[in-house]
Amino acid sequence: MAYRTRYVPAYLPALFSLVVATALPSLASAQDVVKVAIPQRGNWETSVADVGQQAGIFAKHGIKVEVLYTSGGGETLQALISGSVDVAIGTGTASIMAAFAKGAPIRPIASSTSGARDIFWYVNASSPIKSLKDGAGKTIGFSAGGSSSNIATLKLIKQSGTAMKPTATGTSQATYAQVMSGQIDIGWSAVPFGIDLLEDKKIRLLARYDDIPEYRNMTARMHVANLTFIEKRPDVLKRFLAAYDETLNWMYKGDEGLLTFCKIYNLPEKEIRIARDQFTPKEALDLKRRVGIDVAMEDALSLKFISKPLTQAEQDELFKYYYK
């Protein structure tokens, strides 16, 4: 039996290639862009978007993350309120309450950290200051106004009963330079930065975030989103949070996430392992956890961030879009 060879027009392969080439850019552009403000680049807690992007987890959920790094506090919130970014990572709870009370178009969407222990204060190893009680008249650093390190610094000053001068010093790296040059007496840091300096005895530990008893069971920082983004792109937000949660779980499941972190920020594995396992347990970063809100509100009141407590109805509205 003879088989006939089907005739294929010469132009068809070229036409097929053109169709595929035209389709590929549209497939790539199908990913929804989420602009994210991240304070303190290279911090384990706030690195999830970077790590998930590098690992392809956000892409799997149809999300492309565009990052704006900030020094924290008001800088992060301002970027969010202005609409320059869609989501702000690791923002102080009391500051979120203050912005909400003033009518800012933002809402918290998940927890960043509860029972935080990753922030600490230190001095140059040669400093005569042995404890915070020796700090009368001395300068003590925090990242930026309105940040959780700012609020904790004020709390530590009050707790120590010593009159110190709280001073915004920027990032952990910038603060270290100021401590070693004598521009500031007591510096602050967020792990992993400073772990090697402590081990090499270049700096000496004075206090940790969890030295404040009421902060041991409080959601100190939250992820917060612009209200326009929440209301107009709810599906994108849902997929962003799903990818974020998946990345977070992956970062604690084994060493692959840890090694990805080290590669992104060019940091040594030993220090990052200490930062993760000793300073930032997985339960502290549970996105759904929300505790100690009354403590955060007391801080907001005492620091005059808000003029009166938020009513239950206001709190219900504030946390309306929280991750479940």
PDB file of C-alpha atoms in Angstrom:
ATOM      1  CA  MET A   1       0.000   0.000   0.000  1.00  0.00           C
ATOM      2  CA  ALA A   2       1.454   3.366  -0.995  1.00  0.00           C
ATOM      3  CA  TYR A   3       1.417   6.257   1.447  1.00  0.00           C
ATOM      4  CA  ARG A   4       1.099   9.793   0.205  1.00  0.00           C
ATOM      5  CA  THR A   5       3.376  12.428   1.694  1.00  0.00           C
ATOM      6  CA  ARG A   6       1.370  15.414   2.919  1.00  0.00           C
ATOM      7  CA  TYR A   7       2.414  18.716   1.459  1.00  0.00           C
ATOM      8  CA  VAL A   8       3.568  21.283   4.063  1.00  0.00           C
ATOM      9  CA  PRO A   9       3.795  24.830   2.743  1.00  0.00           C
ATOM     10  CA  ALA A  10       7.297  26.227   3.103  1.00  0.00           C
ATOM     11  CA  TYR A  11       6.099  29.264   5.039  1.00  0.00           C
ATOM     12  CA  LEU A  12       4.429  27.304   7.876  1.00  0.00           C
ATOM     13  CA  PRO A  13       7.558  26.532  10.029  1.00  0.00           C
ATOM     14  CA  ALA A  14       8.576  30.178   9.894  1.00  0.00           C
ATOM     15  CA  LEU A  15       5.036  31.250  10.768  1.00  0.00           C
ATOM     16  CA  PHE A  16       4.957  28.820  13.721  1.00  0.00           C
ATOM     17  CA  SER A  17       8.271  30.199  15.031  1.00  0.00           C
ATOM     18  CA  LEU A  18       6.928  33.729  14.755  1.00  0.00           C
ATOM     19  CA  VAL A  19       3.793  32.818  16.721  1.00  0.00           C
ATOM     20  CA  VAL A  20       5.841  31.178  19.514  1.00  0.00           C
ATOM     21  CA  ALA A  21       8.293  34.085  19.690  1.00  0.00           C
ATOM     22  CA  THR A  22       5.413  36.541  19.902  1.00  0.00           C
ATOM     23  CA  ALA A  23       3.705  34.539  22.656  1.00  0.00           C
ATOM     24  CA  LEU A  24       6.743  34.219  24.924  1.00  0.00           C
ATOM     25  CA  PRO A  25       6.913  37.885  26.031  1.00  0.00           C
ATOM     26  CA  SER A  26       3.210  37.840  26.867  1.00  0.00           C
ATOM     27  CA  LEU A  27       3.695  34.711  28.972  1.00  0.00           C
ATOM     28  CA  ALA A  28       6.512  36.400  30.876  1.00  0.00           C
ATOM     29  CA  SER A  29       4.469  39.545  31.373  1.00  0.00           C
ATOM     30  CA  ALA A  30       1.599  37.491  32.785  1.00  0.00           C
ATOM     31  CA  GLN A  31       3.268  37.757  36.191  1.00  0.00           C
ATOM     32  CA  ASP A  32       1.733  40.433  38.402  1.00  0.00           C
ATOM     33  CA  VAL A  33       4.239  42.926  39.788  1.00  0.00           C
ATOM     34  CA  VAL A  34       4.108  43.663  43.520  1.00  0.00           C
ATOM     35  CA  LYS A  35       6.277  46.547  44.712  1.00  0.00           C
ATOM     36  CA  VAL A  36       7.665  45.838  48.168  1.00  0.00           C
ATOM     37  CA  ALA A  37       9.518  48.062  50.660  1.00  0.00           C
ATOM     38  CA  ILE A  38      12.026  46.080  52.730  1.00  0.00           C
ATOM     39  CA  PRO A  39      13.838  47.632  55.713  1.00  0.00           C
ATOM     40  CA  GLN A  40      17.338  46.540  56.681  1.00  0.00           C
ATOM     41  CA  ARG A  41      18.583  44.592  53.656  1.00  0.00           C
ATOM     42  CA  GLY A  42      20.190  41.312  54.667  1.00  0.00           C
ATOM     43  CA  ASN A  43      18.077  40.729  57.779  1.00  0.00           C
ATOM     44  CA  TRP A  44      16.712  37.173  58.048  1.00  0.00           C
ATOM     45  CA  GLU A  45      13.206  38.245  59.088  1.00  0.00           C
ATOM     46  CA  THR A  46      12.744  40.670  56.209  1.00  0.00           C
ATOM     47  CA  SER A  47      14.516  38.615  53.522  1.00  0.00           C
ATOM     48  CA  VAL A  48      11.591  36.361  52.571  1.00  0.00           C
ATOM     49  CA  ALA A  49      10.594  38.267  49.419  1.00  0.00           C
ATOM     50  CA  ASP A  50      14.200  38.293  48.171  1.00  0.00           C
ATOM     51  CA  VAL A  51      14.710  34.592  48.895  1.00  0.00           C
ATOM     52  CA  GLY A  52      11.358  33.557  47.415  1.00  0.00           C
ATOM     53  CA  GLN A  53      12.019  35.571  44.277  1.00  0.00           C
ATOM     54  CA  GLN A  54      15.459  33.992  43.851  1.00  0.00           C
ATOM     55  CA  ALA A  55      14.050  30.490  44.413  1.00  0.00           C
ATOM     56  CA  GLY A  56      11.250  30.954  41.870  1.00  0.00           C
ATOM     57  CA  ILE A  57       8.494  30.520  44.460  1.00  0.00           C
ATOM     58  CA  PHE A  58       6.841  33.875  43.747  1.00  0.00           C
ATOM     59  CA  ALA A  59       7.026  33.200  40.003  1.00  0.00           C
ATOM     60  CA  LYS A  60       5.213  29.913  40.585  1.00  0.00           C
ATOM     61  CA  HIS A  61       2.351  31.951  42.067  1.00  0.00           C
ATOM     62  CA  GLY A  62       2.412  34.409  39.162  1.00  0.00           C
ATOM     63  CA  ILE A  63       4.102  37.174  41.157  1.00  0.00           C
ATOM     64  CA  LYS A  64       7.161  39.276  40.357  1.00  0.00           C
ATOM     65  CA  VAL A  65       8.550  41.214  43.324  1.00  0.00           C
ATOM     66  CA  GLU A  66      10.147  44.620  42.833  1.00  0.00           C
ATOM     67  CA  VAL A  67      12.051  45.712  45.942  1.00  0.00           C
ATOM     68  CA  LEU A  68      12.748  49.112  47.471  1.00  0.00           C
ATOM     69  CA  TYR A  69      15.202  48.907  50.397  1.00  0.00           C
ATOM     70  CA  THR A  70      14.749  51.401  53.251  1.00  0.00           C
ATOM     71  CA  SER A  71      16.328  52.133  56.627  1.00  0.00           C
ATOM     72  CA  GLY A  72      13.001  51.327  58.314  1.00  0.00           C
ATOM     73  CA  GLY A  73      10.444  53.275  60.334  1.00  0.00           C
ATOM     74  CA  GLY A  74       8.866  56.327  58.769  1.00  0.00           C
ATOM     75  CA  GLU A  75      10.781  55.894  55.512  1.00  0.00           C
ATOM     76  CA  THR A  76       9.104  52.533  54.910  1.00  0.00           C
ATOM     77  CA  LEU A  77       5.646  53.770  55.869  1.00  0.00           C
ATOM     78  CA  GLN A  78       5.934  56.906  53.758  1.00  0.00           C
ATOM     79  CA  ALA A  79       6.730  54.851  50.669  1.00  0.00           C
ATOM     80  CA  LEU A  80       3.609  52.789  51.340  1.00  0.00           C
ATOM     81  CA  ILE A  81       1.276  55.689  52.130  1.00  0.00           C
ATOM     82  CA  SER A  82       2.364  57.558  49.001  1.00  0.00           C
ATOM     83  CA  GLY A  83       1.639  54.525  46.849  1.00  0.00           C
ATOM     84  CA  SER A  84       5.261  54.122  45.747  1.00  0.00           C
ATOM     85  CA  VAL A  85       5.031  50.514  46.946  1.00  0.00           C
ATOM     86  CA  ASP A  86       2.166  48.069  47.441  1.00  0.00           C
ATOM     87  CA  VAL A  87       3.477  46.281  50.535  1.00  0.00           C
ATOM     88  CA  ALA A  88       5.820  47.267  53.370  1.00  0.00           C
ATOM     89  CA  ILE A  89       7.639  44.489  55.212  1.00  0.00           C
ATOM     90  CA  GLY A  90       8.396  44.425  58.951  1.00  0.00           C
ATOM     91  CA  THR A  91       6.753  47.678  60.055  1.00  0.00           C
ATOM     92  CA  GLY A  92       6.387  48.528  63.754  1.00  0.00           C
ATOM     93  CA  THR A  93       2.896  47.767  65.077  1.00  0.00           C
ATOM     94  CA  ALA A  94       2.575  50.993  67.083  1.00  0.00           C
ATOM     95  CA  SER A  95       3.521  53.026  64.013  1.00  0.00           C
ATOM     96  CA  ILE A  96       0.918  51.211  61.937  1.00  0.00           C
ATOM     97  CA  MET A  97      -1.701  52.115  64.534  1.00  0.00           C
ATOM     98  CA  ALA A  98      -0.583  55.743  64.434  1.00  0.00           C
ATOM     99  CA  ALA A  99      -0.813  55.929  60.647  1.00  0.00           C
ATOM    100  CA  PHE A 100      -4.222  54.244  60.675  1.00  0.00           C
ATOM    101  CA  ALA A 101      -5.533  56.632  63.348  1.00  0.00           C
ATOM    102  CA  LYS A 102      -4.509  59.553  61.130  1.00  0.00           C
ATOM    103  CA  GLY A 103      -6.473  58.120  58.217  1.00  0.00           C
ATOM    104  CA  ALA A 104      -3.580  56.740  56.188  1.00  0.00           C
ATOM    105  CA  PRO A 105      -4.754  54.327  53.453  1.00  0.00           C
ATOM    106  CA  ILE A 106      -2.933  51.284  54.814  1.00  0.00           C
ATOM    107  CA  ARG A 107      -3.854  48.042  56.574  1.00  0.00           C
ATOM    108  CA  PRO A 108      -1.726  45.299  58.181  1.00  0.00           C
ATOM    109  CA  ILE A 109      -1.996  42.028  56.261  1.00  0.00           C
ATOM    110  CA  ALA A 110       0.164  39.619  58.303  1.00  0.00           C
ATOM    111  CA  SER A 111       2.598  39.301  61.181  1.00  0.00           C
ATOM    112  CA  SER A 112       6.289  39.888  60.556  1.00  0.00           C
ATOM    113  CA  THR A 113       7.563  38.862  63.987  1.00  0.00           C
ATOM    114  CA  SER A 114       6.127  38.071  67.413  1.00  0.00           C
ATOM    115  CA  GLY A 115       8.265  37.655  70.515  1.00  0.00           C
ATOM    116  CA  ALA A 116      11.174  39.226  68.644  1.00  0.00           C
ATOM    117  CA  ARG A 117      14.695  38.612  69.864  1.00  0.00           C
ATOM    118  CA  ASP A 118      16.727  39.541  66.787  1.00  0.00           C
ATOM    119  CA  ILE A 119      17.557  43.144  67.753  1.00  0.00           C
ATOM    120  CA  PHE A 120      20.299  43.991  70.238  1.00  0.00           C
ATOM    121  CA  TRP A 121      22.289  46.964  71.559  1.00  0.00           C
ATOM    122  CA  TYR A 122      26.053  47.001  72.043  1.00  0.00           C
ATOM    123  CA  VAL A 123      29.152  49.092  72.643  1.00  0.00           C
ATOM    124  CA  ASN A 124      32.689  49.107  71.326  1.00  0.00           C
ATOM    125  CA  ALA A 125      34.587  46.443  73.279  1.00  0.00           C
ATOM    126  CA  SER A 126      36.854  49.147  74.707  1.00  0.00           C
ATOM    127  CA  SER A 127      33.934  51.232  76.015  1.00  0.00           C
ATOM    128  CA  PRO A 128      33.709  51.819  79.781  1.00  0.00           C
ATOM    129  CA  ILE A 129      29.926  51.310  79.568  1.00  0.00           C
ATOM    130  CA  LYS A 130      29.142  47.925  81.141  1.00  0.00           C
ATOM    131  CA  SER A 131      25.347  48.134  81.203  1.00  0.00           C
ATOM    132  CA  LEU A 132      22.557  50.504  80.227  1.00  0.00           C
ATOM    133  CA  LYS A 133      22.669  51.903  83.763  1.00  0.00           C
ATOM    134  CA  ASP A 134      26.093  53.328  82.891  1.00  0.00           C
ATOM    135  CA  GLY A 135      24.619  55.235  79.962  1.00  0.00           C
ATOM    136  CA  ALA A 136      23.671  58.531  81.631  1.00  0.00           C
ATOM    137  CA  GLY A 137      24.072  61.296  79.072  1.00  0.00           C
ATOM    138  CA  LYS A 138      25.236  58.843  76.400  1.00  0.00           C
ATOM    139  CA  THR A 139      23.809  58.417  72.905  1.00  0.00           C
ATOM    140  CA  ILE A 140      21.964  55.200  72.051  1.00  0.00           C
ATOM    141  CA  GLY A 141      21.034  54.248  68.512  1.00  0.00           C
ATOM    142  CA  PHE A 142      17.958  52.988  66.681  1.00  0.00           C
ATOM    143  CA  SER A 143      17.254  52.669  62.957  1.00  0.00           C
ATOM    144  CA  ALA A 144      14.700  55.377  62.139  1.00  0.00           C
ATOM    145  CA  GLY A 145      11.869  57.305  63.756  1.00  0.00           C
ATOM    146  CA  GLY A 146       8.763  55.194  64.315  1.00  0.00           C
ATOM    147  CA  SER A 147      10.595  51.878  63.879  1.00  0.00           C
ATOM    148  CA  SER A 148      10.311  49.006  66.334  1.00  0.00           C
ATOM    149  CA  SER A 149      13.962  49.598  67.300  1.00  0.00           C
ATOM    150  CA  ASN A 150      13.054  53.235  68.050  1.00  0.00           C
ATOM    151  CA  ILE A 151      10.174  52.239  70.312  1.00  0.00           C
ATOM    152  CA  ALA A 152      12.221  49.526  72.026  1.00  0.00           C
ATOM    153  CA  THR A 153      15.099  51.960  72.608  1.00  0.00           C
ATOM    154  CA  LEU A 154      12.767  54.376  74.380  1.00  0.00           C
ATOM    155  CA  LYS A 155      11.399  51.470  76.410  1.00  0.00           C
ATOM    156  CA  LEU A 156      14.895  50.338  77.423  1.00  0.00           C
ATOM    157  CA  ILE A 157      15.830  53.871  78.480  1.00  0.00           C
ATOM    158  CA  LYS A 158      12.749  54.063  80.679  1.00  0.00           C
ATOM    159  CA  GLN A 159      13.330  50.565  82.045  1.00  0.00           C
ATOM    160  CA  SER A 160      16.961  51.347  82.940  1.00  0.00           C
ATOM    161  CA  GLY A 161      16.016  54.550  84.736  1.00  0.00           C
ATOM    162  CA  THR A 162      18.913  56.311  83.023  1.00  0.00           C
ATOM    163  CA  ALA A 163      18.686  59.467  80.919  1.00  0.00           C
ATOM    164  CA  MET A 164      20.217  58.620  77.543  1.00  0.00           C
ATOM    165  CA  LYS A 165      19.968  60.364  74.179  1.00  0.00           C
ATOM    166  CA  PRO A 166      18.115  58.232  71.603  1.00  0.00           C
ATOM    167  CA  THR A 167      19.568  58.854  68.151  1.00  0.00           C
ATOM    168  CA  ALA A 168      18.541  57.653  64.679  1.00  0.00           C
ATOM    169  CA  THR A 169      21.594  55.969  63.172  1.00  0.00           C
ATOM    170  CA  GLY A 170      20.218  54.178  60.100  1.00  0.00           C
ATOM    171  CA  THR A 171      21.089  50.612  59.156  1.00  0.00           C
ATOM    172  CA  SER A 172      23.011  48.125  61.289  1.00  0.00           C
ATOM    173  CA  GLN A 173      26.077  48.621  59.099  1.00  0.00           C
ATOM    174  CA  ALA A 174      25.913  52.421  59.301  1.00  0.00           C
ATOM    175  CA  THR A 175      25.423  52.242  63.057  1.00  0.00           C
ATOM    176  CA  TYR A 176      28.487  50.040  63.532  1.00  0.00           C
ATOM    177  CA  ALA A 177      30.642  52.573  61.685  1.00  0.00           C
ATOM    178  CA  GLN A 178      29.358  55.316  63.989  1.00  0.00           C
ATOM    179  CA  VAL A 179      30.052  53.257  67.118  1.00  0.00           C
ATOM    180  CA  MET A 180      33.598  52.410  66.093  1.00  0.00           C
ATOM    181  CA  SER A 181      34.363  56.025  65.137  1.00  0.00           C
ATOM    182  CA  GLY A 182      33.017  57.305  68.452  1.00  0.00           C
ATOM    183  CA  GLN A 183      30.109  59.232  66.927  1.00  0.00           C
ATOM    184  CA  ILE A 184      27.630  57.265  69.017  1.00  0.00           C
ATOM    185  CA  ASP A 185      28.101  55.490  72.335  1.00  0.00           C
ATOM    186  CA  ILE A 186      25.630  52.606  72.150  1.00  0.00           C
ATOM    187  CA  GLY A 187      24.738  51.048  68.822  1.00  0.00           C
ATOM    188  CA  TRP A 188      21.879  48.828  67.719  1.00  0.00           C
ATOM    189  CA  SER A 189      21.884  45.901  65.314  1.00  0.00           C
ATOM    190  CA  ALA A 190      19.593  43.293  63.811  1.00  0.00           C
ATOM    191  CA  VAL A 191      21.040  39.834  63.242  1.00  0.00           C
ATOM    192  CA  PRO A 192      22.802  38.477  61.303  1.00  0.00           C
ATOM    193  CA  PHE A 193      24.842  41.682  61.315  1.00  0.00           C
ATOM    194  CA  GLY A 194      27.042  41.808  64.391  1.00  0.00           C
ATOM    195  CA  ILE A 195      27.193  38.100  65.212  1.00  0.00           C
ATOM    196  CA  ASP A 196      30.787  37.820  63.995  1.00  0.00           C
ATOM    197  CA  LEU A 197      31.697  41.079  65.760  1.00  0.00           C
ATOM    198  CA  LEU A 198      30.406  39.697  69.059  1.00  0.00           C
ATOM    199  CA  GLU A 199      32.298  36.429  68.567  1.00  0.00           C
ATOM    200  CA  ASP A 200      35.501  38.296  67.668  1.00  0.00           C
ATOM    201  CA  LYS A 201      35.019  40.508  70.756  1.00  0.00           C
ATOM    202  CA  LYS A 202      35.076  43.722  68.719  1.00  0.00           C
ATOM    203  CA  ILE A 203      31.798  44.743  70.328  1.00  0.00           C
ATOM    204  CA  ARG A 204      30.115  43.881  73.639  1.00  0.00           C
ATOM    205  CA  LEU A 205      26.435  43.065  74.124  1.00  0.00           C
ATOM    206  CA  LEU A 206      24.441  45.366  76.429  1.00  0.00           C
ATOM    207  CA  ALA A 207      20.786  44.528  75.832  1.00  0.00           C
ATOM    208  CA  ARG A 208      18.411  42.523  73.661  1.00  0.00           C
ATOM    209  CA  TYR A 209      14.914  43.233  72.445  1.00  0.00           C
ATOM    210  CA  ASP A 210      13.478  40.483  74.635  1.00  0.00           C
ATOM    211  CA  ASP A 211      14.986  42.094  77.744  1.00  0.00           C
ATOM    212  CA  ILE A 212      11.714  44.030  77.699  1.00  0.00           C
ATOM    213  CA  PRO A 213       9.372  41.506  79.411  1.00  0.00           C
ATOM    214  CA  GLU A 214       6.133  42.644  77.777  1.00  0.00           C
ATOM    215  CA  TYR A 215       7.682  42.299  74.312  1.00  0.00           C
ATOM    216  CA  ARG A 216       8.277  38.569  74.691  1.00  0.00           C
ATOM    217  CA  ASN A 217       4.716  37.829  73.623  1.00  0.00           C
ATOM    218  CA  MET A 218       3.892  40.769  71.375  1.00  0.00           C
ATOM    219  CA  THR A 219       3.656  41.083  67.606  1.00  0.00           C
ATOM    220  CA  ALA A 220       6.281  43.791  67.279  1.00  0.00           C
ATOM    221  CA  ARG A 221       6.241  44.166  63.510  1.00  0.00           C
ATOM    222  CA  MET A 222       3.694  43.513  60.792  1.00  0.00           C
ATOM    223  CA  HIS A 223       3.520  43.413  57.021  1.00  0.00           C
ATOM    224  CA  VAL A 224       1.245  46.184  55.820  1.00  0.00           C
ATOM    225  CA  ALA A 225      -0.289  47.022  52.440  1.00  0.00           C
ATOM    226  CA  ASN A 226      -1.675  50.063  50.689  1.00  0.00           C
ATOM    227  CA  LEU A 227      -5.484  50.010  50.832  1.00  0.00           C
ATOM    228  CA  THR A 228      -5.828  50.651  47.100  1.00  0.00           C
ATOM    229  CA  PHE A 229      -3.705  47.577  46.392  1.00  0.00           C
ATOM    230  CA  ILE A 230      -5.766  45.503  48.853  1.00  0.00           C
ATOM    231  CA  GLU A 231      -9.125  46.515  47.411  1.00  0.00           C
ATOM    232  CA  LYS A 232      -8.291  46.639  43.701  1.00  0.00           C
ATOM    233  CA  ARG A 233      -5.969  43.627  43.457  1.00  0.00           C
ATOM    234  CA  PRO A 234      -7.219  41.136  46.077  1.00  0.00           C
ATOM    235  CA  ASP A 235      -6.231  38.089  44.023  1.00  0.00           C
ATOM    236  CA  VAL A 236      -2.688  39.403  43.620  1.00  0.00           C
ATOM    237  CA  LEU A 237      -2.440  40.015  47.373  1.00  0.00           C
ATOM    238  CA  LYS A 238      -3.737  36.497  48.062  1.00  0.00           C
ATOM    239  CA  ARG A 239      -1.114  34.956  45.786  1.00  0.00           C
ATOM    240  CA  PHE A 240       1.620  37.197  47.207  1.00  0.00           C
ATOM    241  CA  LEU A 241       0.860  36.036  50.756  1.00  0.00           C
ATOM    242  CA  ALA A 242       0.636  32.394  49.658  1.00  0.00           C
ATOM    243  CA  ALA A 243       4.068  32.668  48.026  1.00  0.00           C
ATOM    244  CA  TYR A 244       5.451  34.487  51.070  1.00  0.00           C
ATOM    245  CA  ASP A 245       4.169  31.780  53.417  1.00  0.00           C
ATOM    246  CA  GLU A 246       5.515  29.008  51.192  1.00  0.00           C
ATOM    247  CA  THR A 247       8.926  30.682  51.065  1.00  0.00           C
ATOM    248  CA  LEU A 248       8.992  31.117  54.832  1.00  0.00           C
ATOM    249  CA  ASN A 249       8.281  27.417  55.379  1.00  0.00           C
ATOM    250  CA  TRP A 250      10.957  26.479  52.837  1.00  0.00           C
ATOM    251  CA  MET A 251      13.550  28.649  54.600  1.00  0.00           C
ATOM    252  CA  TYR A 252      13.141  26.523  57.746  1.00  0.00           C
ATOM    253  CA  LYS A 253      12.566  23.116  56.156  1.00  0.00           C
ATOM    254  CA  GLY A 254      16.217  22.455  55.400  1.00  0.00           C
ATOM    255  CA  ASP A 255      19.384  24.234  54.386  1.00  0.00           C
ATOM    256  CA  GLU A 256      18.510  25.145  50.795  1.00  0.00           C
ATOM    257  CA  GLY A 257      16.706  28.330  51.827  1.00  0.00           C
ATOM    258  CA  LEU A 258      19.515  29.261  54.207  1.00  0.00           C
ATOM    259  CA  LEU A 259      22.131  28.780  51.483  1.00  0.00           C
ATOM    260  CA  THR A 260      20.045  30.826  49.049  1.00  0.00           C
ATOM    261  CA  PHE A 261      19.998  33.639  51.617  1.00  0.00           C
ATOM    262  CA  CYS A 262      23.795  33.434  51.974  1.00  0.00           C
ATOM    263  CA  LYS A 263      24.213  33.623  48.202  1.00  0.00           C
ATOM    264  CA  ILE A 264      21.918  36.646  47.790  1.00  0.00           C
ATOM    265  CA  TYR A 265      23.572  38.722  50.498  1.00  0.00           C
ATOM    266  CA  ASN A 266      27.067  37.226  50.319  1.00  0.00           C
ATOM    267  CA  LEU A 267      27.049  36.316  54.005  1.00  0.00           C
ATOM    268  CA  PRO A 268      28.744  33.359  55.757  1.00  0.00           C
ATOM    269  CA  GLU A 269      26.667  30.262  56.446  1.00  0.00           C
ATOM    270  CA  LYS A 270      27.801  29.939  60.078  1.00  0.00           C
ATOM    271  CA  GLU A 271      26.469  33.361  61.078  1.00  0.00           C
ATOM    272  CA  ILE A 272      23.203  32.928  59.206  1.00  0.00           C
ATOM    273  CA  ARG A 273      22.613  29.570  60.849  1.00  0.00           C
ATOM    274  CA  ILE A 274      23.030  31.234  64.264  1.00  0.00           C
ATOM    275  CA  ALA A 275      20.725  34.082  63.226  1.00  0.00           C
ATOM    276  CA  ARG A 276      18.040  31.655  62.095  1.00  0.00           C
ATOM    277  CA  ASP A 277      18.247  28.960  64.748  1.00  0.00           C
ATOM    278  CA  GLN A 278      19.084  31.013  67.854  1.00  0.00           C
ATOM    279  CA  PHE A 279      17.589  34.449  67.205  1.00  0.00           C
ATOM    280  CA  THR A 280      14.700  33.887  64.781  1.00  0.00           C
ATOM    281  CA  PRO A 281      12.743  30.673  65.457  1.00  0.00           C
ATOM    282  CA  LYS A 282      10.112  29.827  62.850  1.00  0.00           C
ATOM    283  CA  GLU A 283       7.184  30.343  65.223  1.00  0.00           C
ATOM    284  CA  ALA A 284       8.270  33.964  65.706  1.00  0.00           C
ATOM    285  CA  LEU A 285       7.627  34.628  62.008  1.00  0.00           C
ATOM    286  CA  ASP A 286       4.198  32.946  61.819  1.00  0.00           C
ATOM    287  CA  LEU A 287       2.197  35.167  59.451  1.00  0.00           C
ATOM    288  CA  LYS A 288      -1.112  34.462  61.191  1.00  0.00           C
ATOM    289  CA  ARG A 289       0.055  35.159  64.729  1.00  0.00           C
ATOM    290  CA  ARG A 290      -1.233  38.374  66.311  1.00  0.00           C
ATOM    291  CA  VAL A 291      -0.569  38.834  70.029  1.00  0.00           C
ATOM    292  CA  GLY A 292       0.056  41.610  72.539  1.00  0.00           C
ATOM    293  CA  ILE A 293      -1.902  44.208  70.583  1.00  0.00           C
ATOM    294  CA  ASP A 294      -2.846  45.899  73.857  1.00  0.00           C
ATOM    295  CA  VAL A 295       0.873  46.305  74.671  1.00  0.00           C
ATOM    296  CA  ALA A 296       1.559  47.836  71.262  1.00  0.00           C
ATOM    297  CA  MET A 297      -1.359  50.222  71.780  1.00  0.00           C
ATOM    298  CA  GLU A 298      -0.004  51.252  75.182  1.00  0.00           C
ATOM    299  CA  ASP A 299       3.295  52.077  73.471  1.00  0.00           C
ATOM    300  CA  ALA A 300       1.503  54.113  70.820  1.00  0.00           C
ATOM    301  CA  LEU A 301      -0.332  56.045  73.540  1.00  0.00           C
ATOM    302  CA  SER A 302       2.669  56.645  75.807  1.00  0.00           C
ATOM    303  CA  LEU A 303       4.775  57.851  72.874  1.00  0.00           C
ATOM    304  CA  LYS A 304       1.888  60.057  71.707  1.00  0.00           C
ATOM    305  CA  PHE A 305       1.655  58.224  68.391  1.00  0.00           C
ATOM    306  CA  ILE A 306      -2.110  58.150  69.006  1.00  0.00           C
ATOM    307  CA  SER A 307      -4.210  60.408  71.240  1.00  0.00           C
ATOM    308  CA  LYS A 308      -6.667  57.757  72.432  1.00  0.00           C
ATOM    309  CA  PRO A 309      -7.007  53.964  72.335  1.00  0.00           C
ATOM    310  CA  LEU A 310      -8.477  52.426  69.203  1.00  0.00           C
ATOM    311  CA  THR A 311     -12.040  51.255  69.772  1.00  0.00           C
ATOM    312  CA  GLN A 312     -12.969  47.642  69.095  1.00  0.00           C
ATOM    313  CA  ALA A 313     -14.699  48.731  65.886  1.00  0.00           C
ATOM    314  CA  GLU A 314     -11.537  50.542  64.797  1.00  0.00           C
ATOM    315  CA  GLN A 315      -9.418  47.497  65.598  1.00  0.00           C
ATOM    316  CA  ASP A 316     -11.800  45.302  63.598  1.00  0.00           C
ATOM    317  CA  GLU A 317     -11.357  47.626  60.622  1.00  0.00           C
ATOM    318  CA  LEU A 318      -7.590  47.813  61.133  1.00  0.00           C
ATOM    319  CA  PHE A 319      -7.185  44.026  61.035  1.00  0.00           C
ATOM    320  CA  LYS A 320      -9.929  43.368  58.496  1.00  0.00           C
ATOM    321  CA  TYR A 321      -7.530  41.992  55.871  1.00  0.00           C
ATOM    322  CA  TYR A 322      -5.172  40.074  58.165  1.00  0.00           C
ATOM    323  CA  TYR A 323      -3.863  36.756  56.838  1.00  0.00           C
ATOM    324  CA  LYS A 324      -5.969  33.756  57.867  1.00  0.00           C
TER     325      LYS A 324
END
